[in-house]
């Protein structure tokens, strides 16, 4: 797992970070670099044993690393609430929240809370997690340099290519009938982009951005997606050209740490690799839709007594 990151990462001593899905893939590539640069990193994961494997690998490379486990299943809002509560018991500041965990192209399934799996894990679980952590993120922002405290949503260029053209389908959020697994994935990733836009508007002291990490070789492409015709078509290209998760984490790390990002210029931005401020899709740039999605999500969570 060679590391030849194309970006410098500043010293993060004293910073506290959470990376969801931080034990593997892009999350691992992000966690290890944040820890190597001095941050205390909570790896939020649904598997303690996978966390232990990741911790072993991180310590092997950087024995001083401070990495901790936070149990989190984004497909279960009860688990999300408990994870946030556990974190709040341990820390009073959170400087970097990297909402990275995700699923792609999983067959239609509903979570215990009644949401389709991709929108649930990729967006709704992260929305609740972020909302519950905002008090300690704001607390960190009050005592940090401007722009140092950040929320990074790991989206995808699929938000533009795969989501329904009209954007978020508020009256059919699960997209159960007449939609492909790809369309549901793109829809959930569009929600990530809009979430960052609205966070930026509501919490201007926190720098919130969304990123497309690029096409990166991770477990994502060995899951259900590997059997779809579209993926079978692009697979040889991915195998040949895509970087692994250490190098592939560069855009996430840029978004989380680069001093060149400024809240007054870049809050709510969407970044292509590496560090390129880019236009999101038409729907992903729709501030009215971002606001509606926030309100829709708060109501959906309130209906289930999570807010
Ligand atoms: N790789 C790419 O080319 C690419 C391109 C665009 C966007 N992305 C985005 O990048 C992010 C990271 O993906 P990756 O490529 O690194 O894939 P990955 O290796 O499959 O990692 C996905 C992570 O999400 C976690 N996760 C899945 N379901 C979860 C749940 N219910 N609760 C908590 N954690 C859960 C997984 O944990 P388990 O190990 O327990 O399953 C894993 O740690 C995703 O948001 C993805 O959409 C990736």
CSV table of C-alpha atoms and ligand atoms in Angstrom, one decimal:
chain,number,residue,atom,x,y,z
A,1,UNK,CA,0.0,0.0,0.0
A,2,UNK,CA,2.5,2.6,-1.1
A,3,UNK,CA,1.8,6.2,-0.4
A,4,UNK,CA,2.7,8.8,-2.9
A,5,UNK,CA,0.1,11.4,-2.2
A,6,UNK,CA,0.3,14.4,-4.6
A,7,UNK,CA,-0.6,16.9,-1.9
A,8,UNK,CA,1.0,18.2,1.3
A,9,UNK,CA,-1.0,17.8,4.5
A,10,UNK,CA,-0.5,20.3,7.3
A,11,UNK,CA,0.3,19.4,10.9
A,12,UNK,CA,-2.9,18.3,12.6
A,13,UNK,CA,-1.7,17.9,16.1
A,14,UNK,CA,-4.5,18.6,18.6
A,15,UNK,CA,-7.3,18.1,16.0
A,16,UNK,CA,-10.0,15.5,16.4
A,17,UNK,CA,-11.4,13.8,13.3
A,18,UNK,CA,-14.1,11.2,12.4
A,19,UNK,CA,-13.9,9.2,9.2
A,20,UNK,CA,-17.0,7.1,8.5
A,21,UNK,CA,-16.0,3.8,6.9
A,22,UNK,CA,-12.5,4.7,7.9
A,23,UNK,CA,-11.2,1.1,8.2
A,24,UNK,CA,-11.1,0.4,4.5
A,25,UNK,CA,-10.9,1.8,0.9
A,26,UNK,CA,-10.8,5.6,0.6
A,27,UNK,CA,-11.7,5.9,4.3
A,28,UNK,CA,-8.6,4.0,5.3
A,29,UNK,CA,-6.5,6.1,3.0
A,30,UNK,CA,-7.9,9.2,4.7
A,31,UNK,CA,-7.7,7.9,8.3
A,32,UNK,CA,-4.1,6.9,8.1
A,33,UNK,CA,-2.9,10.2,6.6
A,34,UNK,CA,-4.9,12.3,9.2
A,35,UNK,CA,-3.5,10.1,12.0
A,36,UNK,CA,0.1,10.3,10.6
A,37,UNK,CA,-0.2,14.1,10.6
A,38,UNK,CA,-1.2,14.2,14.3
A,39,UNK,CA,-5.0,14.1,14.4
A,40,UNK,CA,-6.8,11.9,16.8
A,41,UNK,CA,-8.9,9.8,14.4
A,42,UNK,CA,-12.2,8.1,15.2
A,43,UNK,CA,-12.8,5.4,12.7
A,44,UNK,CA,-16.6,5.0,12.6
A,45,UNK,CA,-17.3,1.5,11.4
A,46,UNK,CA,-19.9,-1.2,11.8
A,47,UNK,CA,-17.1,-3.8,12.5
A,48,UNK,CA,-14.8,-3.8,15.5
A,49,UNK,CA,-12.7,-6.6,13.9
A,50,UNK,CA,-12.2,-4.6,10.6
A,51,UNK,CA,-11.3,-1.6,12.8
A,52,UNK,CA,-8.7,-3.7,14.6
A,53,UNK,CA,-7.1,-4.8,11.3
A,54,UNK,CA,-7.0,-1.2,10.1
A,55,UNK,CA,-5.5,0.0,13.4
A,56,UNK,CA,-2.8,-2.7,13.2
A,57,UNK,CA,-1.9,-1.5,9.7
A,58,UNK,CA,-1.9,2.2,10.7
A,59,UNK,CA,0.3,1.5,13.8
A,60,UNK,CA,2.7,-0.6,11.7
A,61,UNK,CA,3.3,2.4,9.5
A,62,UNK,CA,3.0,5.1,12.2
A,63,UNK,CA,3.4,3.8,15.8
A,64,UNK,CA,2.5,7.1,17.3
A,65,UNK,CA,-1.0,7.2,15.6
A,66,UNK,CA,-4.0,7.8,17.8
A,67,UNK,CA,-6.9,5.9,16.2
A,68,UNK,CA,-10.1,4.9,18.0
A,69,UNK,CA,-13.2,2.9,17.2
A,70,UNK,CA,-16.6,4.3,17.0
A,71,UNK,CA,-19.3,1.8,16.4
A,72,UNK,CA,-21.6,3.0,13.6
A,73,UNK,CA,-24.1,1.4,11.3
A,74,UNK,CA,-25.5,4.0,9.0
A,75,UNK,CA,-28.3,1.7,7.9
A,76,UNK,CA,-29.8,2.0,11.4
A,77,UNK,CA,-30.7,5.4,12.7
A,78,UNK,CA,-30.7,4.1,16.3
A,79,UNK,CA,-27.1,3.1,15.8
A,80,UNK,CA,-26.3,6.5,14.3
A,81,UNK,CA,-27.7,8.3,17.3
A,82,UNK,CA,-25.9,6.0,19.7
A,83,UNK,CA,-22.6,6.6,17.8
A,84,UNK,CA,-23.0,10.4,18.1
A,85,UNK,CA,-23.8,10.1,21.8
A,86,UNK,CA,-20.7,7.9,22.4
A,87,UNK,CA,-18.5,10.4,20.7
A,88,UNK,CA,-20.0,13.3,22.6
A,89,UNK,CA,-19.2,11.5,25.9
A,90,UNK,CA,-15.6,11.4,24.9
A,91,UNK,CA,-14.9,14.7,23.1
A,92,UNK,CA,-16.0,18.3,23.3
A,93,UNK,CA,-14.6,19.4,19.9
A,94,UNK,CA,-14.7,17.9,16.4
A,95,UNK,CA,-12.5,19.5,13.8
A,96,UNK,CA,-12.9,17.3,10.8
A,97,UNK,CA,-15.9,15.1,9.9
A,98,UNK,CA,-15.4,13.0,6.8
A,99,UNK,CA,-18.7,11.4,5.7
A,100,UNK,CA,-17.1,8.8,3.5
A,101,UNK,CA,-18.9,5.5,4.1
A,102,UNK,CA,-21.1,4.3,1.2
A,103,UNK,CA,-22.7,1.5,-0.7
A,104,UNK,CA,-23.1,1.4,-4.4
A,105,UNK,CA,-25.6,-0.5,-6.6
A,106,UNK,CA,-26.9,-2.8,-3.8
A,107,UNK,CA,-30.2,-4.5,-4.7
A,108,UNK,CA,-33.4,-2.8,-3.5
A,109,UNK,CA,-33.7,-3.3,0.2
A,110,UNK,CA,-35.3,-1.1,3.0
A,111,UNK,CA,-33.6,-0.4,6.3
A,112,UNK,CA,-35.3,-0.8,9.7
A,113,UNK,CA,-36.3,2.9,9.4
A,114,UNK,CA,-38.0,2.3,6.0
A,115,UNK,CA,-35.5,3.9,3.7
A,116,UNK,CA,-33.9,2.4,0.6
A,117,UNK,CA,-30.4,1.2,1.5
A,118,UNK,CA,-28.4,3.6,-0.7
A,119,UNK,CA,-30.1,6.8,0.2
A,120,UNK,CA,-30.1,5.6,3.9
A,121,UNK,CA,-26.4,4.8,4.2
A,122,UNK,CA,-25.0,7.4,1.8
A,123,UNK,CA,-27.2,10.3,2.8
A,124,UNK,CA,-29.8,10.0,5.6
A,125,UNK,CA,-27.6,8.3,8.1
A,126,UNK,CA,-24.8,10.8,7.5
A,127,UNK,CA,-27.3,13.7,7.7
A,128,UNK,CA,-28.4,12.6,11.2
A,129,UNK,CA,-24.8,11.8,12.3
A,130,UNK,CA,-23.7,15.3,11.2
A,131,UNK,CA,-26.7,17.1,12.8
A,132,UNK,CA,-26.1,15.4,16.1
A,133,UNK,CA,-22.4,16.3,16.0
A,134,UNK,CA,-22.9,19.9,14.9
A,135,UNK,CA,-22.7,21.4,18.5
A,136,UNK,CA,-19.1,20.0,18.9
A,137,UNK,CA,-18.1,21.0,15.4
A,138,UNK,CA,-19.3,24.5,16.1
A,139,UNK,CA,-17.5,24.5,19.4
A,140,UNK,CA,-14.3,23.6,17.5
A,141,UNK,CA,-14.9,26.3,15.0
A,142,UNK,CA,-15.1,29.0,17.7
A,143,UNK,CA,-11.6,28.2,18.9
A,144,UNK,CA,-9.9,27.4,15.6
A,145,UNK,CA,-8.5,29.4,12.7
A,146,UNK,CA,-11.1,30.3,10.1
A,147,UNK,CA,-11.6,27.5,7.7
A,148,UNK,CA,-9.8,24.9,9.7
A,149,UNK,CA,-13.0,23.1,10.9
A,150,UNK,CA,-14.6,21.1,8.1
A,151,UNK,CA,-17.2,18.7,7.0
A,152,UNK,CA,-16.4,16.7,3.9
A,153,UNK,CA,-19.1,14.7,2.2
A,154,UNK,CA,-17.8,12.1,-0.2
A,155,UNK,CA,-20.1,12.2,-3.2
A,156,UNK,CA,-19.4,11.1,-6.7
A,157,UNK,CA,-19.5,12.4,-10.3
A,158,UNK,CA,-22.4,9.9,-10.5
A,159,UNK,CA,-24.5,12.6,-8.8
A,160,UNK,CA,-24.5,14.3,-12.2
A,161,UNK,CA,-24.4,11.3,-14.6
A,162,UNK,CA,-26.8,8.9,-12.8
A,163,UNK,CA,-29.3,10.8,-10.7
A,164,UNK,CA,-32.8,11.6,-12.1
A,165,UNK,CA,-32.5,14.8,-14.2
A,166,UNK,CA,-35.2,16.6,-12.1
A,167,UNK,CA,-33.0,16.1,-9.0
A,168,UNK,CA,-34.3,14.9,-5.6
A,169,UNK,CA,-37.5,12.9,-5.9
A,170,UNK,CA,-39.1,14.1,-2.7
A,171,UNK,CA,-42.3,12.2,-3.2
A,172,UNK,CA,-40.5,9.0,-4.1
A,173,UNK,CA,-37.3,9.1,-2.1
A,174,UNK,CA,-36.8,5.3,-2.1
A,175,UNK,CA,-37.2,5.1,-5.9
A,176,UNK,CA,-38.5,1.6,-5.5
A,177,UNK,CA,-40.1,1.1,-8.9
A,178,UNK,CA,-38.9,1.9,-12.4
A,179,UNK,CA,-35.4,3.0,-11.3
A,180,UNK,CA,-32.0,1.2,-11.6
A,181,UNK,CA,-29.6,0.6,-8.8
A,182,UNK,CA,-27.3,3.2,-10.6
A,183,UNK,CA,-30.0,5.8,-10.5
A,184,UNK,CA,-30.6,5.3,-6.8
A,185,UNK,CA,-26.8,5.6,-6.2
A,186,UNK,CA,-26.6,8.8,-8.2
A,187,UNK,CA,-29.6,10.2,-6.3
A,188,UNK,CA,-28.0,9.5,-3.0
A,189,UNK,CA,-24.8,11.1,-4.1
A,190,UNK,CA,-26.7,14.2,-5.4
A,191,UNK,CA,-28.1,14.4,-1.8
A,192,UNK,CA,-24.5,14.5,-0.5
A,193,UNK,CA,-23.7,17.5,-2.8
A,194,UNK,CA,-26.9,19.4,-1.7
A,195,UNK,CA,-26.2,18.6,2.0
A,196,UNK,CA,-22.8,20.3,1.7
A,197,UNK,CA,-24.4,23.4,0.1
A,198,UNK,CA,-27.0,23.7,2.8
A,199,UNK,CA,-24.5,23.1,5.6
A,200,UNK,CA,-22.4,26.0,4.1
A,201,UNK,CA,-25.4,28.3,4.2
A,202,UNK,CA,-26.6,27.4,7.7
A,203,UNK,CA,-23.2,27.1,9.3
A,204,UNK,CA,-20.9,29.6,7.6
A,205,UNK,CA,-18.2,29.2,10.3
A,206,UNK,CA,-17.7,25.6,9.3
A,207,UNK,CA,-16.2,24.9,5.9
A,208,UNK,CA,-18.4,22.3,4.2
A,209,UNK,CA,-17.6,20.8,0.8
A,210,UNK,CA,-18.4,17.7,-1.3
A,211,UNK,CA,-16.0,15.8,-3.4
A,212,UNK,CA,-15.7,13.2,-6.2
A,213,UNK,CA,-12.7,11.2,-5.2
A,214,UNK,CA,-12.1,10.0,-8.7
A,215,UNK,CA,-12.3,6.4,-9.9
A,216,UNK,CA,-10.4,4.4,-7.3
A,217,UNK,CA,-9.8,0.7,-6.9
A,218,UNK,CA,-11.6,-0.3,-3.7
A,219,UNK,CA,-14.1,-2.8,-2.4
A,220,UNK,CA,-16.9,-0.7,-3.9
A,221,UNK,CA,-16.1,-2.2,-7.3
A,222,UNK,CA,-16.1,-5.8,-6.1
A,223,UNK,CA,-19.6,-5.6,-4.6
A,224,UNK,CA,-22.9,-5.8,-6.4
A,225,UNK,CA,-21.8,-3.3,-8.9
A,226,UNK,CA,-19.3,-5.8,-10.4
A,227,UNK,CA,-22.2,-7.8,-12.0
A,228,UNK,CA,-23.9,-4.8,-13.7
A,229,UNK,CA,-23.4,-4.5,-17.5
A,230,UNK,CA,-22.2,-0.9,-17.2
A,231,UNK,CA,-19.4,-1.9,-14.8
A,232,UNK,CA,-18.4,-5.0,-16.8
A,233,UNK,CA,-17.9,-2.5,-19.7
A,234,UNK,CA,-15.6,-0.1,-17.7
A,235,UNK,CA,-13.9,-2.7,-15.5
A,236,UNK,CA,-10.7,-3.2,-17.7
A,237,UNK,CA,-10.2,0.5,-17.7
A,238,UNK,CA,-10.6,0.7,-13.9
A,239,UNK,CA,-8.2,-2.2,-13.4
A,240,UNK,CA,-5.6,-0.6,-15.7
A,241,UNK,CA,-5.8,3.1,-14.8
A,242,UNK,CA,-7.4,3.7,-11.4
A,243,UNK,CA,-5.2,4.3,-8.4
A,244,UNK,CA,-5.5,2.4,-5.1
A,245,UNK,CA,-7.2,3.9,-2.0
A,246,UNK,CA,-4.0,5.5,-0.5
A,247,UNK,CA,-3.3,7.7,-3.5
A,248,UNK,CA,-7.0,7.8,-4.4
A,249,UNK,CA,-7.8,9.5,-1.0
A,250,UNK,CA,-5.9,12.7,-2.2
A,251,UNK,CA,-9.0,14.7,-3.0
A,252,UNK,CA,-10.7,13.9,0.3
A,253,UNK,CA,-7.6,14.8,2.1
A,254,UNK,CA,-7.2,18.0,0.2
A,255,UNK,CA,-10.8,18.9,1.0
A,256,UNK,CA,-10.3,18.1,4.7
A,257,UNK,CA,-7.0,19.9,5.2
A,258,UNK,CA,-5.8,22.2,2.4
A,259,UNK,CA,-5.1,25.7,3.6
A,260,UNK,CA,-5.9,26.9,0.1
A,261,UNK,CA,-9.7,26.3,0.7
A,262,UNK,CA,-11.3,29.4,2.2
A,263,UNK,CA,-14.8,29.6,3.7
A,264,UNK,CA,-15.5,33.0,2.1
A,265,UNK,CA,-14.7,31.6,-1.3
A,266,UNK,CA,-15.3,27.8,-1.2
A,267,UNK,CA,-18.0,27.0,1.3
A,268,UNK,CA,-20.4,24.5,-0.2
A,269,UNK,CA,-18.1,23.8,-3.1
A,270,UNK,CA,-17.9,20.6,-5.1
A,271,UNK,CA,-14.3,19.4,-5.8
A,272,UNK,CA,-13.0,17.1,-8.5
A,273,UNK,CA,-9.6,15.5,-8.0
A,274,UNK,CA,-7.4,16.9,-6.9
A,275,UNK,CA,-8.6,20.1,-5.4
A,276,UNK,CA,-10.3,21.4,-8.4
A,277,UNK,CA,-13.3,23.6,-7.5
A,278,UNK,CA,-15.9,22.5,-10.1
A,279,UNK,CA,-19.5,23.0,-11.1
A,280,UNK,CA,-21.8,20.3,-9.8
A,281,UNK,CA,-24.8,19.2,-11.9
A,282,UNK,CA,-27.7,21.6,-12.4
A,283,UNK,CA,-29.6,19.9,-9.6
A,284,UNK,CA,-26.5,19.8,-7.5
A,285,UNK,CA,-26.2,23.6,-7.8
A,286,UNK,CA,-29.8,24.3,-7.0
A,287,UNK,CA,-29.9,26.1,-3.6
A,288,UNK,CA,-33.6,25.9,-3.4
A,289,UNK,CA,-33.5,22.1,-3.7
A,290,UNK,CA,-30.7,22.0,-1.1
A,291,UNK,CA,-32.9,23.9,1.3
A,292,UNK,CA,-35.9,21.7,0.5
A,293,UNK,CA,-33.9,18.6,1.0
A,294,UNK,CA,-32.7,19.7,4.4
A,295,UNK,CA,-36.3,20.4,5.5
A,296,UNK,CA,-37.5,17.2,4.0
A,297,UNK,CA,-34.8,15.2,5.9
A,298,UNK,CA,-35.5,16.9,9.2
A,299,UNK,CA,-39.2,16.1,8.9
A,300,UNK,CA,-38.5,12.4,7.9
A,301,UNK,CA,-36.2,12.1,11.0
A,302,UNK,CA,-38.7,13.9,13.2
A,303,UNK,CA,-41.4,11.5,12.0
A,304,UNK,CA,-39.2,8.7,13.3
A,305,UNK,CA,-38.5,10.6,16.5
A,306,UNK,CA,-34.8,11.0,15.8
A,307,UNK,CA,-34.9,14.8,16.0
B,1,LIG,N1,-14.0,4.0,-5.4
B,1,LIG,C1,-14.5,4.9,-6.2
B,1,LIG,O1,-14.1,4.9,-7.4
B,1,LIG,C2,-15.5,5.9,-5.8
B,1,LIG,C3,-15.9,6.9,-6.8
B,1,LIG,C4,-16.8,7.8,-6.4
B,1,LIG,C5,-17.3,7.9,-5.1
B,1,LIG,N2,-16.8,7.0,-4.2
B,1,LIG,C6,-17.3,7.1,-2.8
B,1,LIG,O2,-16.3,6.9,-1.9
B,1,LIG,C7,-16.8,6.5,-0.7
B,1,LIG,C8,-15.9,5.4,-0.1
B,1,LIG,O3,-16.0,4.3,-1.0
B,1,LIG,P1,-14.8,3.3,-1.3
B,1,LIG,O4,-14.6,3.3,-2.8
B,1,LIG,O5,-13.7,3.4,-0.4
B,1,LIG,O6,-15.5,1.9,-1.1
B,1,LIG,P2,-15.3,0.7,0.0
B,1,LIG,O7,-13.9,0.3,0.1
B,1,LIG,O8,-16.4,-0.3,-0.3
B,1,LIG,O9,-15.7,1.4,1.4
B,1,LIG,C9,-17.0,1.7,1.8
B,1,LIG,C10,-17.0,1.9,3.3
B,1,LIG,O10,-18.4,2.2,3.7
B,1,LIG,C11,-18.7,1.3,4.8
B,1,LIG,N3,-20.1,1.1,4.9
B,1,LIG,C12,-20.9,0.5,4.1
B,1,LIG,N4,-22.2,0.4,4.6
B,1,LIG,C13,-22.1,0.9,5.9
B,1,LIG,C14,-23.0,1.0,6.9
B,1,LIG,N5,-24.3,0.6,6.8
B,1,LIG,N6,-22.6,1.6,8.1
B,1,LIG,C15,-21.3,2.0,8.2
B,1,LIG,N7,-20.4,1.9,7.2
B,1,LIG,C16,-20.8,1.3,6.1
B,1,LIG,C17,-17.9,0.1,4.5
B,1,LIG,O11,-17.9,-0.7,5.7
B,1,LIG,P3,-17.9,-2.4,5.6
B,1,LIG,O12,-16.4,-2.8,5.4
B,1,LIG,O13,-18.4,-2.8,6.9
B,1,LIG,O14,-18.8,-2.8,4.5
B,1,LIG,C18,-16.6,0.6,4.0
B,1,LIG,O15,-15.8,1.0,5.1
B,1,LIG,C19,-18.2,6.1,-0.9
B,1,LIG,O16,-19.1,7.1,-0.4
B,1,LIG,C20,-18.3,6.0,-2.4
B,1,LIG,O17,-19.6,6.3,-2.9
B,1,LIG,C21,-15.9,6.0,-4.5
